[in-house]
Amino acid sequence: MTATVDTRPRQAPATPKSRRSARSSSPSRVLRRRISAGLLLVFSLIMLLPILMVLNVSLRPAGDTSTGALSLPSHLAWGNYADMFRRMNFLQSLSNTLTITLVSIVVVVLAGSAAAWAIARHGRTWTTFTYHVFVSGLTIPVFVLLTPLYLLMRQLTLLDTFPAVIIGNVALNLPFAVFFYSSFLRTVPTELEEAAAIDGCGVFRTYWSIVLPLLKPATATIAIFVSIGIWNDLVLPLLFLSSPSKTTITLSVYSFIGSQGRFKPAELFPAVALATIPLFLLFAVMQRRIVAGMTAGMGKR
């Protein structure tokens, strides 16, 4: 009896990687990816449309009577930006806005992180109550606080000063900082803090050398969101500041709008573009840190 031998080449078993590549190259998946890419492109163009409209109108000469925000200007009037740079006193307004923004961010970060650290590490009744008091501040409309803030600043003789605007910004942004830091700290282990206590570090040294460096992703996210809110804020500077030398970016832009809402496009839109450029650059540089901080801070209460 003669035995037969199968001489056909054997196929290697499919590995998980090859199976995944086969699934990813299937026609239905390729079609879904192309549709997703097309939708993302359309949404990106929709988001860029207001920016393109502002740039287009800002480059029109003063006598251009073209209709439609997307119609091309007769020629590019780059002099609009130079004129608005001078009339806005841009460098002074930029310096004032940066001063208010940076000081407000530093106070919000230090006070918010310290309060959140105490709340997250001490599970007591008073810390839970304090946490809910801070979070309740997120539900209070800004316009409800304007009159009490104005009366308080008048009694403290802080009207027409930067501290008045800074205190208002800190009060409005501190609840968000405490909420975000508390959620982030609950995902951070306590071993480093315990090791620091064993080595003899006090509360302040532990906070400054251990806790605050661990909060860098959350701090970057909070700093960006707070800076965007303060940079675009018109209400508090309009309420507290009156001297021309203390004008902020938003007040400079607002000055080109008439009492009845009338404005000249060749004046307002270049001013809006100049006011947006610093914030746009900051967001472009820090966008990765924003995403990292938001994903790292997704802790549970």
PDB file of C-alpha atoms in Angstrom:
ATOM      1  CA  MET A   1       0.000   0.000   0.000  1.00  0.00           C
ATOM      2  CA  THR A   2       1.518   3.314  -1.138  1.00  0.00           C
ATOM      3  CA  ALA A   3       1.049   6.499   0.953  1.00  0.00           C
ATOM      4  CA  THR A   4       0.352   9.762  -0.889  1.00  0.00           C
ATOM      5  CA  VAL A   5       2.132  12.902   0.130  1.00  0.00           C
ATOM      6  CA  ASP A   6       0.458  16.365  -0.221  1.00  0.00           C
ATOM      7  CA  THR A   7       3.049  18.537  -1.976  1.00  0.00           C
ATOM      8  CA  ARG A   8       0.878  21.712  -2.177  1.00  0.00           C
ATOM      9  CA  PRO A   9       2.374  24.708  -0.361  1.00  0.00           C
ATOM     10  CA  ARG A  10       0.765  25.410   2.943  1.00  0.00           C
ATOM     11  CA  GLN A  11      -0.496  28.895   3.735  1.00  0.00           C
ATOM     12  CA  ALA A  12       0.732  30.526   6.886  1.00  0.00           C
ATOM     13  CA  PRO A  13      -1.958  31.221   9.473  1.00  0.00           C
ATOM     14  CA  ALA A  14      -3.276  34.774   9.363  1.00  0.00           C
ATOM     15  CA  THR A  15      -1.824  36.963  12.081  1.00  0.00           C
ATOM     16  CA  PRO A  16      -3.891  39.608  13.905  1.00  0.00           C
ATOM     17  CA  LYS A  17      -1.923  42.314  12.091  1.00  0.00           C
ATOM     18  CA  SER A  18      -2.690  40.866   8.664  1.00  0.00           C
ATOM     19  CA  ARG A  19      -6.352  40.465   9.587  1.00  0.00           C
ATOM     20  CA  ARG A  20      -6.526  44.102  10.678  1.00  0.00           C
ATOM     21  CA  SER A  21      -4.852  45.281   7.462  1.00  0.00           C
ATOM     22  CA  ALA A  22      -7.280  43.202   5.392  1.00  0.00           C
ATOM     23  CA  ARG A  23     -10.243  44.703   7.223  1.00  0.00           C
ATOM     24  CA  SER A  24      -8.875  48.230   6.901  1.00  0.00           C
ATOM     25  CA  SER A  25      -8.380  47.823   3.148  1.00  0.00           C
ATOM     26  CA  SER A  26     -11.898  46.554   2.505  1.00  0.00           C
ATOM     27  CA  PRO A  27     -13.913  48.713   0.055  1.00  0.00           C
ATOM     28  CA  SER A  28     -16.534  49.650   2.640  1.00  0.00           C
ATOM     29  CA  ARG A  29     -13.933  50.922   5.112  1.00  0.00           C
ATOM     30  CA  VAL A  30     -12.103  52.868   2.429  1.00  0.00           C
ATOM     31  CA  LEU A  31     -15.384  54.481   1.401  1.00  0.00           C
ATOM     32  CA  ARG A  32     -16.205  55.410   5.007  1.00  0.00           C
ATOM     33  CA  ARG A  33     -12.771  56.967   5.456  1.00  0.00           C
ATOM     34  CA  ARG A  34     -13.157  59.049   2.330  1.00  0.00           C
ATOM     35  CA  ILE A  35     -16.599  60.228   3.432  1.00  0.00           C
ATOM     36  CA  SER A  36     -15.230  61.135   6.882  1.00  0.00           C
ATOM     37  CA  ALA A  37     -12.319  63.030   5.328  1.00  0.00           C
ATOM     38  CA  GLY A  38     -14.716  64.898   3.042  1.00  0.00           C
ATOM     39  CA  LEU A  39     -16.988  65.864   5.945  1.00  0.00           C
ATOM     40  CA  LEU A  40     -14.028  67.063   8.003  1.00  0.00           C
ATOM     41  CA  LEU A  41     -12.868  69.175   5.069  1.00  0.00           C
ATOM     42  CA  VAL A  42     -16.323  70.731   4.699  1.00  0.00           C
ATOM     43  CA  PHE A  43     -16.555  71.484   8.440  1.00  0.00           C
ATOM     44  CA  SER A  44     -13.052  72.990   8.388  1.00  0.00           C
ATOM     45  CA  LEU A  45     -14.003  75.297   5.530  1.00  0.00           C
ATOM     46  CA  ILE A  46     -17.155  76.338   7.393  1.00  0.00           C
ATOM     47  CA  MET A  47     -15.071  77.176  10.482  1.00  0.00           C
ATOM     48  CA  LEU A  48     -12.560  79.130   8.366  1.00  0.00           C
ATOM     49  CA  LEU A  49     -15.252  81.080   6.513  1.00  0.00           C
ATOM     50  CA  PRO A  50     -15.665  83.855   9.172  1.00  0.00           C
ATOM     51  CA  ILE A  51     -11.886  84.324   9.307  1.00  0.00           C
ATOM     52  CA  LEU A  52     -11.701  84.617   5.521  1.00  0.00           C
ATOM     53  CA  MET A  53     -14.577  87.107   5.557  1.00  0.00           C
ATOM     54  CA  VAL A  54     -12.824  89.310   8.139  1.00  0.00           C
ATOM     55  CA  LEU A  55      -9.537  89.243   6.219  1.00  0.00           C
ATOM     56  CA  ASN A  56     -11.279  89.935   2.918  1.00  0.00           C
ATOM     57  CA  VAL A  57     -13.262  92.921   4.184  1.00  0.00           C
ATOM     58  CA  SER A  58     -10.302  94.303   6.157  1.00  0.00           C
ATOM     59  CA  LEU A  59      -8.247  94.577   2.974  1.00  0.00           C
ATOM     60  CA  ARG A  60     -10.834  96.603   1.063  1.00  0.00           C
ATOM     61  CA  PRO A  61     -10.140 100.277   0.433  1.00  0.00           C
ATOM     62  CA  ALA A  62     -12.390 102.786   2.162  1.00  0.00           C
ATOM     63  CA  GLY A  63     -14.195 103.688  -1.081  1.00  0.00           C
ATOM     64  CA  ASP A  64     -14.873 100.085  -2.150  1.00  0.00           C
ATOM     65  CA  THR A  65     -18.638  99.663  -2.456  1.00  0.00           C
ATOM     66  CA  SER A  66     -18.590  95.951  -3.363  1.00  0.00           C
ATOM     67  CA  THR A  67     -21.555  94.026  -2.023  1.00  0.00           C
ATOM     68  CA  GLY A  68     -21.127  90.755  -0.195  1.00  0.00           C
ATOM     69  CA  ALA A  69     -18.524  89.849   2.380  1.00  0.00           C
ATOM     70  CA  LEU A  70     -16.874  87.314   0.042  1.00  0.00           C
ATOM     71  CA  SER A  71     -16.602  89.531  -3.024  1.00  0.00           C
ATOM     72  CA  LEU A  72     -12.970  90.326  -3.765  1.00  0.00           C
ATOM     73  CA  PRO A  73     -11.767  93.916  -3.205  1.00  0.00           C
ATOM     74  CA  SER A  74     -10.753  96.099  -6.120  1.00  0.00           C
ATOM     75  CA  HIS A  75      -7.209  96.150  -4.715  1.00  0.00           C
ATOM     76  CA  LEU A  76      -5.554  95.132  -1.430  1.00  0.00           C
ATOM     77  CA  ALA A  77      -5.421  98.070   0.965  1.00  0.00           C
ATOM     78  CA  TRP A  78      -2.675  97.014   3.377  1.00  0.00           C
ATOM     79  CA  GLY A  79      -2.635 100.578   4.658  1.00  0.00           C
ATOM     80  CA  ASN A  80      -5.822  99.810   6.622  1.00  0.00           C
ATOM     81  CA  TYR A  81      -3.768  97.770   9.097  1.00  0.00           C
ATOM     82  CA  ALA A  82      -1.115 100.461   9.483  1.00  0.00           C
ATOM     83  CA  ASP A  83      -3.803 103.082  10.062  1.00  0.00           C
ATOM     84  CA  MET A  84      -5.631 100.971  12.667  1.00  0.00           C
ATOM     85  CA  PHE A  85      -2.357 100.053  14.354  1.00  0.00           C
ATOM     86  CA  ARG A  86      -1.765 103.741  14.953  1.00  0.00           C
ATOM     87  CA  ARG A  87      -5.337 104.755  15.806  1.00  0.00           C
ATOM     88  CA  MET A  88      -5.843 101.857  18.221  1.00  0.00           C
ATOM     89  CA  ASN A  89      -2.576 102.677  19.994  1.00  0.00           C
ATOM     90  CA  PHE A  90      -2.095  98.950  19.531  1.00  0.00           C
ATOM     91  CA  LEU A  91       1.081  98.453  21.543  1.00  0.00           C
ATOM     92  CA  GLN A  92      -0.356 100.225  24.603  1.00  0.00           C
ATOM     93  CA  SER A  93      -3.635  98.311  24.364  1.00  0.00           C
ATOM     94  CA  LEU A  94      -1.737  95.054  23.891  1.00  0.00           C
ATOM     95  CA  SER A  95       0.438  95.770  26.930  1.00  0.00           C
ATOM     96  CA  ASN A  96      -2.611  96.548  29.093  1.00  0.00           C
ATOM     97  CA  THR A  97      -4.413  93.394  27.995  1.00  0.00           C
ATOM     98  CA  LEU A  98      -1.339  91.215  28.544  1.00  0.00           C
ATOM     99  CA  THR A  99      -0.871  92.637  32.044  1.00  0.00           C
ATOM    100  CA  ILE A 100      -4.461  91.932  33.042  1.00  0.00           C
ATOM    101  CA  THR A 101      -4.433  88.479  31.446  1.00  0.00           C
ATOM    102  CA  LEU A 102      -1.123  87.256  32.875  1.00  0.00           C
ATOM    103  CA  VAL A 103      -1.774  88.461  36.429  1.00  0.00           C
ATOM    104  CA  SER A 104      -5.287  86.988  36.374  1.00  0.00           C
ATOM    105  CA  ILE A 105      -3.988  83.628  35.126  1.00  0.00           C
ATOM    106  CA  VAL A 106      -1.283  83.450  37.815  1.00  0.00           C
ATOM    107  CA  VAL A 107      -3.778  84.183  40.602  1.00  0.00           C
ATOM    108  CA  VAL A 108      -6.372  81.753  39.214  1.00  0.00           C
ATOM    109  CA  VAL A 109      -3.799  78.958  38.813  1.00  0.00           C
ATOM    110  CA  LEU A 110      -2.258  79.352  42.274  1.00  0.00           C
ATOM    111  CA  ALA A 111      -5.515  79.854  44.181  1.00  0.00           C
ATOM    112  CA  GLY A 112      -7.441  77.255  42.180  1.00  0.00           C
ATOM    113  CA  SER A 113      -4.787  74.535  42.407  1.00  0.00           C
ATOM    114  CA  ALA A 114      -4.243  75.078  46.155  1.00  0.00           C
ATOM    115  CA  ALA A 115      -7.971  74.959  46.897  1.00  0.00           C
ATOM    116  CA  ALA A 116      -8.492  71.930  44.657  1.00  0.00           C
ATOM    117  CA  TRP A 117      -5.576  70.099  46.309  1.00  0.00           C
ATOM    118  CA  ALA A 118      -7.118  70.555  49.753  1.00  0.00           C
ATOM    119  CA  ILE A 119     -10.525  69.479  48.460  1.00  0.00           C
ATOM    120  CA  ALA A 120      -9.247  66.408  46.591  1.00  0.00           C
ATOM    121  CA  ARG A 121      -6.995  65.121  49.385  1.00  0.00           C
ATOM    122  CA  HIS A 122      -9.347  65.637  52.342  1.00  0.00           C
ATOM    123  CA  GLY A 123     -12.611  63.744  52.053  1.00  0.00           C
ATOM    124  CA  ARG A 124     -14.416  65.585  54.805  1.00  0.00           C
ATOM    125  CA  THR A 125     -17.766  67.288  55.083  1.00  0.00           C
ATOM    126  CA  TRP A 126     -16.388  70.816  54.908  1.00  0.00           C
ATOM    127  CA  THR A 127     -14.299  70.064  51.814  1.00  0.00           C
ATOM    128  CA  THR A 128     -17.314  68.586  50.010  1.00  0.00           C
ATOM    129  CA  PHE A 129     -19.379  71.622  50.956  1.00  0.00           C
ATOM    130  CA  THR A 130     -16.611  73.968  49.776  1.00  0.00           C
ATOM    131  CA  TYR A 131     -16.357  72.094  46.487  1.00  0.00           C
ATOM    132  CA  HIS A 132     -20.091  72.484  45.840  1.00  0.00           C
ATOM    133  CA  VAL A 133     -19.884  76.192  46.698  1.00  0.00           C
ATOM    134  CA  PHE A 134     -17.155  76.652  44.086  1.00  0.00           C
ATOM    135  CA  VAL A 135     -19.006  74.606  41.466  1.00  0.00           C
ATOM    136  CA  SER A 136     -22.209  76.588  42.075  1.00  0.00           C
ATOM    137  CA  GLY A 137     -20.301  79.637  40.885  1.00  0.00           C
ATOM    138  CA  LEU A 138     -20.347  78.148  37.378  1.00  0.00           C
ATOM    139  CA  THR A 139     -24.136  78.508  37.269  1.00  0.00           C
ATOM    140  CA  ILE A 140     -24.319  82.220  38.168  1.00  0.00           C
ATOM    141  CA  PRO A 141     -24.736  84.527  35.137  1.00  0.00           C
ATOM    142  CA  VAL A 142     -22.068  87.195  34.787  1.00  0.00           C
ATOM    143  CA  PHE A 143     -24.546  90.053  34.474  1.00  0.00           C
ATOM    144  CA  VAL A 144     -26.028  89.258  37.890  1.00  0.00           C
ATOM    145  CA  LEU A 145     -22.649  90.074  39.465  1.00  0.00           C
ATOM    146  CA  LEU A 146     -21.924  93.338  37.670  1.00  0.00           C
ATOM    147  CA  THR A 147     -23.751  95.681  40.048  1.00  0.00           C
ATOM    148  CA  PRO A 148     -22.338  94.113  43.265  1.00  0.00           C
ATOM    149  CA  LEU A 149     -18.840  94.116  41.740  1.00  0.00           C
ATOM    150  CA  TYR A 150     -19.101  97.747  40.725  1.00  0.00           C
ATOM    151  CA  LEU A 151     -20.306  98.813  44.186  1.00  0.00           C
ATOM    152  CA  LEU A 152     -17.548  96.792  45.824  1.00  0.00           C
ATOM    153  CA  MET A 153     -14.829  98.303  43.644  1.00  0.00           C
ATOM    154  CA  ARG A 154     -16.186 101.790  44.269  1.00  0.00           C
ATOM    155  CA  GLN A 155     -16.040 101.267  48.025  1.00  0.00           C
ATOM    156  CA  LEU A 156     -12.484  99.947  47.694  1.00  0.00           C
ATOM    157  CA  THR A 157     -11.575 102.969  45.511  1.00  0.00           C
ATOM    158  CA  LEU A 158     -10.363 100.627  42.760  1.00  0.00           C
ATOM    159  CA  LEU A 159     -12.376 102.061  39.885  1.00  0.00           C
ATOM    160  CA  ASP A 160     -10.315 102.859  36.776  1.00  0.00           C
ATOM    161  CA  THR A 161      -7.523 100.534  37.932  1.00  0.00           C
ATOM    162  CA  PHE A 162      -6.241  97.204  36.653  1.00  0.00           C
ATOM    163  CA  PRO A 163      -6.771  95.448  40.038  1.00  0.00           C
ATOM    164  CA  ALA A 164     -10.524  95.972  39.679  1.00  0.00           C
ATOM    165  CA  VAL A 165     -10.568  94.077  36.371  1.00  0.00           C
ATOM    166  CA  ILE A 166      -8.173  91.424  37.691  1.00  0.00           C
ATOM    167  CA  ILE A 167     -10.276  90.762  40.801  1.00  0.00           C
ATOM    168  CA  GLY A 168     -13.391  90.445  38.663  1.00  0.00           C
ATOM    169  CA  ASN A 169     -11.680  88.019  36.270  1.00  0.00           C
ATOM    170  CA  VAL A 170     -10.336  85.909  39.136  1.00  0.00           C
ATOM    171  CA  ALA A 171     -13.759  85.722  40.778  1.00  0.00           C
ATOM    172  CA  LEU A 172     -15.401  84.626  37.521  1.00  0.00           C
ATOM    173  CA  ASN A 173     -12.772  82.028  36.540  1.00  0.00           C
ATOM    174  CA  LEU A 174     -11.861  80.525  39.919  1.00  0.00           C
ATOM    175  CA  PRO A 175     -14.867  78.125  40.062  1.00  0.00           C
ATOM    176  CA  PHE A 176     -13.862  76.559  36.743  1.00  0.00           C
ATOM    177  CA  ALA A 177     -10.246  76.204  37.886  1.00  0.00           C
ATOM    178  CA  VAL A 178     -11.225  74.495  41.149  1.00  0.00           C
ATOM    179  CA  PHE A 179     -13.590  72.144  39.332  1.00  0.00           C
ATOM    180  CA  PHE A 180     -11.010  71.204  36.698  1.00  0.00           C
ATOM    181  CA  TYR A 181      -8.090  70.827  39.124  1.00  0.00           C
ATOM    182  CA  SER A 182     -10.174  68.710  41.519  1.00  0.00           C
ATOM    183  CA  SER A 183     -11.108  66.294  38.747  1.00  0.00           C
ATOM    184  CA  PHE A 184      -7.476  66.109  37.620  1.00  0.00           C
ATOM    185  CA  LEU A 185      -6.046  65.547  41.124  1.00  0.00           C
ATOM    186  CA  ARG A 186      -8.320  62.567  41.736  1.00  0.00           C
ATOM    187  CA  THR A 187      -6.463  60.754  38.957  1.00  0.00           C
ATOM    188  CA  VAL A 188      -3.037  61.540  40.464  1.00  0.00           C
ATOM    189  CA  PRO A 189      -1.670  58.989  43.001  1.00  0.00           C
ATOM    190  CA  THR A 190      -0.669  60.219  46.452  1.00  0.00           C
ATOM    191  CA  GLU A 191       2.571  58.225  46.790  1.00  0.00           C
ATOM    192  CA  LEU A 192       4.814  61.177  45.877  1.00  0.00           C
ATOM    193  CA  GLU A 193       3.100  63.411  48.416  1.00  0.00           C
ATOM    194  CA  GLU A 194       3.430  60.741  51.100  1.00  0.00           C
ATOM    195  CA  ALA A 195       7.118  60.277  50.281  1.00  0.00           C
ATOM    196  CA  ALA A 196       7.636  64.038  50.545  1.00  0.00           C
ATOM    197  CA  ALA A 197       5.956  64.067  53.958  1.00  0.00           C
ATOM    198  CA  ILE A 198       8.237  61.241  55.137  1.00  0.00           C
ATOM    199  CA  ASP A 199      11.264  63.254  53.966  1.00  0.00           C
ATOM    200  CA  GLY A 200      10.118  66.157  56.126  1.00  0.00           C
ATOM    201  CA  CYS A 201       8.544  68.457  53.511  1.00  0.00           C
ATOM    202  CA  GLY A 202       5.943  70.816  54.859  1.00  0.00           C
ATOM    203  CA  VAL A 203       2.605  71.599  53.270  1.00  0.00           C
ATOM    204  CA  PHE A 204       3.860  74.564  51.244  1.00  0.00           C
ATOM    205  CA  ARG A 205       6.995  72.735  50.034  1.00  0.00           C
ATOM    206  CA  THR A 206       4.946  69.689  49.024  1.00  0.00           C
ATOM    207  CA  TYR A 207       2.497  71.858  47.112  1.00  0.00           C
ATOM    208  CA  TRP A 208       5.176  73.911  45.341  1.00  0.00           C
ATOM    209  CA  SER A 209       7.677  71.123  44.555  1.00  0.00           C
ATOM    210  CA  ILE A 210       5.444  68.061  44.116  1.00  0.00           C
ATOM    211  CA  VAL A 211       1.809  68.932  43.449  1.00  0.00           C
ATOM    212  CA  LEU A 212       2.132  71.998  41.214  1.00  0.00           C
ATOM    213  CA  PRO A 213       4.566  70.349  38.729  1.00  0.00           C
ATOM    214  CA  LEU A 214       2.206  67.375  38.445  1.00  0.00           C
ATOM    215  CA  LEU A 215      -0.582  69.759  37.409  1.00  0.00           C
ATOM    216  CA  LYS A 216       1.194  71.082  34.290  1.00  0.00           C
ATOM    217  CA  PRO A 217      -1.240  69.523  31.752  1.00  0.00           C
ATOM    218  CA  ALA A 218      -4.272  70.858  33.627  1.00  0.00           C
ATOM    219  CA  THR A 219      -2.568  74.218  34.172  1.00  0.00           C
ATOM    220  CA  ALA A 220      -1.908  74.624  30.443  1.00  0.00           C
ATOM    221  CA  THR A 221      -5.552  73.907  29.637  1.00  0.00           C
ATOM    222  CA  ILE A 222      -6.875  76.273  32.287  1.00  0.00           C
ATOM    223  CA  ALA A 223      -4.446  79.014  31.253  1.00  0.00           C
ATOM    224  CA  ILE A 224      -5.582  78.828  27.634  1.00  0.00           C
ATOM    225  CA  PHE A 225      -9.301  78.889  28.412  1.00  0.00           C
ATOM    226  CA  VAL A 226      -8.942  81.676  30.969  1.00  0.00           C
ATOM    227  CA  SER A 227      -6.773  83.749  28.636  1.00  0.00           C
ATOM    228  CA  ILE A 228      -9.311  83.401  25.809  1.00  0.00           C
ATOM    229  CA  GLY A 229     -12.122  84.560  28.097  1.00  0.00           C
ATOM    230  CA  ILE A 230     -10.170  87.509  29.506  1.00  0.00           C
ATOM    231  CA  TRP A 231      -8.773  88.564  26.134  1.00  0.00           C
ATOM    232  CA  ASN A 232     -12.233  88.687  24.553  1.00  0.00           C
ATOM    233  CA  ASP A 233     -13.955  90.212  27.575  1.00  0.00           C
ATOM    234  CA  LEU A 234     -15.558  93.592  27.000  1.00  0.00           C
ATOM    235  CA  VAL A 235     -17.879  93.891  29.986  1.00  0.00           C
ATOM    236  CA  LEU A 236     -15.411  94.235  32.874  1.00  0.00           C
ATOM    237  CA  PRO A 237     -13.000  96.662  31.148  1.00  0.00           C
ATOM    238  CA  LEU A 238     -15.963  98.734  29.965  1.00  0.00           C
ATOM    239  CA  LEU A 239     -17.370  98.760  33.503  1.00  0.00           C
ATOM    240  CA  PHE A 240     -14.200  99.502  35.475  1.00  0.00           C
ATOM    241  CA  LEU A 241     -11.790 101.325  33.140  1.00  0.00           C
ATOM    242  CA  SER A 242     -12.281 104.851  31.841  1.00  0.00           C
ATOM    243  CA  SER A 243      -8.813 106.310  31.173  1.00  0.00           C
ATOM    244  CA  PRO A 244      -7.619 106.148  27.543  1.00  0.00           C
ATOM    245  CA  SER A 245      -4.174 105.034  28.729  1.00  0.00           C
ATOM    246  CA  LYS A 246      -5.720 101.907  30.288  1.00  0.00           C
ATOM    247  CA  THR A 247      -7.726 100.806  27.266  1.00  0.00           C
ATOM    248  CA  THR A 248      -7.665  97.081  26.452  1.00  0.00           C
ATOM    249  CA  ILE A 249      -7.789  95.408  23.053  1.00  0.00           C
ATOM    250  CA  THR A 250     -11.536  94.853  23.142  1.00  0.00           C
ATOM    251  CA  LEU A 251     -12.206  98.445  24.188  1.00  0.00           C
ATOM    252  CA  SER A 252     -10.052  99.661  21.310  1.00  0.00           C
ATOM    253  CA  VAL A 253     -12.076  97.594  18.841  1.00  0.00           C
ATOM    254  CA  TYR A 254     -15.344  98.670  20.438  1.00  0.00           C
ATOM    255  CA  SER A 255     -14.422 102.326  20.009  1.00  0.00           C
ATOM    256  CA  PHE A 256     -14.891 101.985  16.245  1.00  0.00           C
ATOM    257  CA  ILE A 257     -18.586 101.093  16.661  1.00  0.00           C
ATOM    258  CA  GLY A 258     -20.902 104.096  16.739  1.00  0.00           C
ATOM    259  CA  SER A 259     -23.676 104.775  19.229  1.00  0.00           C
ATOM    260  CA  GLN A 260     -26.275 103.326  16.856  1.00  0.00           C
ATOM    261  CA  GLY A 261     -24.206 100.303  15.867  1.00  0.00           C
ATOM    262  CA  ARG A 262     -22.829 101.967  12.743  1.00  0.00           C
ATOM    263  CA  PHE A 263     -19.271 101.300  11.685  1.00  0.00           C
ATOM    264  CA  LYS A 264     -16.932 101.551   8.734  1.00  0.00           C
ATOM    265  CA  PRO A 265     -15.704  98.156   7.502  1.00  0.00           C
ATOM    266  CA  ALA A 266     -12.322  99.602   6.550  1.00  0.00           C
ATOM    267  CA  GLU A 267     -11.837 100.561  10.216  1.00  0.00           C
ATOM    268  CA  LEU A 268     -13.561  97.850  12.246  1.00  0.00           C
ATOM    269  CA  PHE A 269     -12.410  94.708  10.443  1.00  0.00           C
ATOM    270  CA  PRO A 270      -8.667  95.535  10.441  1.00  0.00           C
ATOM    271  CA  ALA A 271      -9.001  96.292  14.154  1.00  0.00           C
ATOM    272  CA  VAL A 272     -10.701  92.917  14.727  1.00  0.00           C
ATOM    273  CA  ALA A 273      -7.944  91.137  12.800  1.00  0.00           C
ATOM    274  CA  LEU A 274      -5.193  92.867  14.779  1.00  0.00           C
ATOM    275  CA  ALA A 275      -6.905  92.005  18.058  1.00  0.00           C
ATOM    276  CA  THR A 276      -7.251  88.343  17.067  1.00  0.00           C
ATOM    277  CA  ILE A 277      -3.701  87.670  15.861  1.00  0.00           C
ATOM    278  CA  PRO A 278      -1.989  87.358  19.311  1.00  0.00           C
ATOM    279  CA  LEU A 279      -4.667  85.014  20.642  1.00  0.00           C
ATOM    280  CA  PHE A 280      -4.580  82.929  17.468  1.00  0.00           C
ATOM    281  CA  LEU A 281      -0.809  82.496  17.757  1.00  0.00           C
ATOM    282  CA  LEU A 282      -1.119  81.494  21.417  1.00  0.00           C
ATOM    283  CA  PHE A 283      -3.760  78.882  20.626  1.00  0.00           C
ATOM    284  CA  ALA A 284      -1.743  77.491  17.709  1.00  0.00           C
ATOM    285  CA  VAL A 285       1.307  77.010  19.931  1.00  0.00           C
ATOM    286  CA  MET A 286      -0.558  75.536  22.905  1.00  0.00           C
ATOM    287  CA  GLN A 287      -3.194  73.381  21.177  1.00  0.00           C
ATOM    288  CA  ARG A 288      -1.441  70.084  21.982  1.00  0.00           C
ATOM    289  CA  ARG A 289      -1.220  70.968  25.654  1.00  0.00           C
ATOM    290  CA  ILE A 290      -4.937  71.792  25.665  1.00  0.00           C
ATOM    291  CA  VAL A 291      -5.859  68.329  24.365  1.00  0.00           C
ATOM    292  CA  ALA A 292      -3.416  66.631  26.733  1.00  0.00           C
ATOM    293  CA  GLY A 293      -4.783  68.505  29.718  1.00  0.00           C
ATOM    294  CA  MET A 294      -8.410  67.805  28.858  1.00  0.00           C
ATOM    295  CA  THR A 295      -7.853  64.075  28.356  1.00  0.00           C
ATOM    296  CA  ALA A 296      -5.678  63.756  31.454  1.00  0.00           C
ATOM    297  CA  GLY A 297      -8.217  65.605  33.572  1.00  0.00           C
ATOM    298  CA  MET A 298     -11.149  63.336  32.822  1.00  0.00           C
ATOM    299  CA  GLY A 299     -11.355  62.006  36.341  1.00  0.00           C
ATOM    300  CA  LYS A 300     -14.489  60.983  38.149  1.00  0.00           C
ATOM    301  CA  ARG A 301     -15.939  62.661  41.180  1.00  0.00           C
TER     302      ARG A 301
END
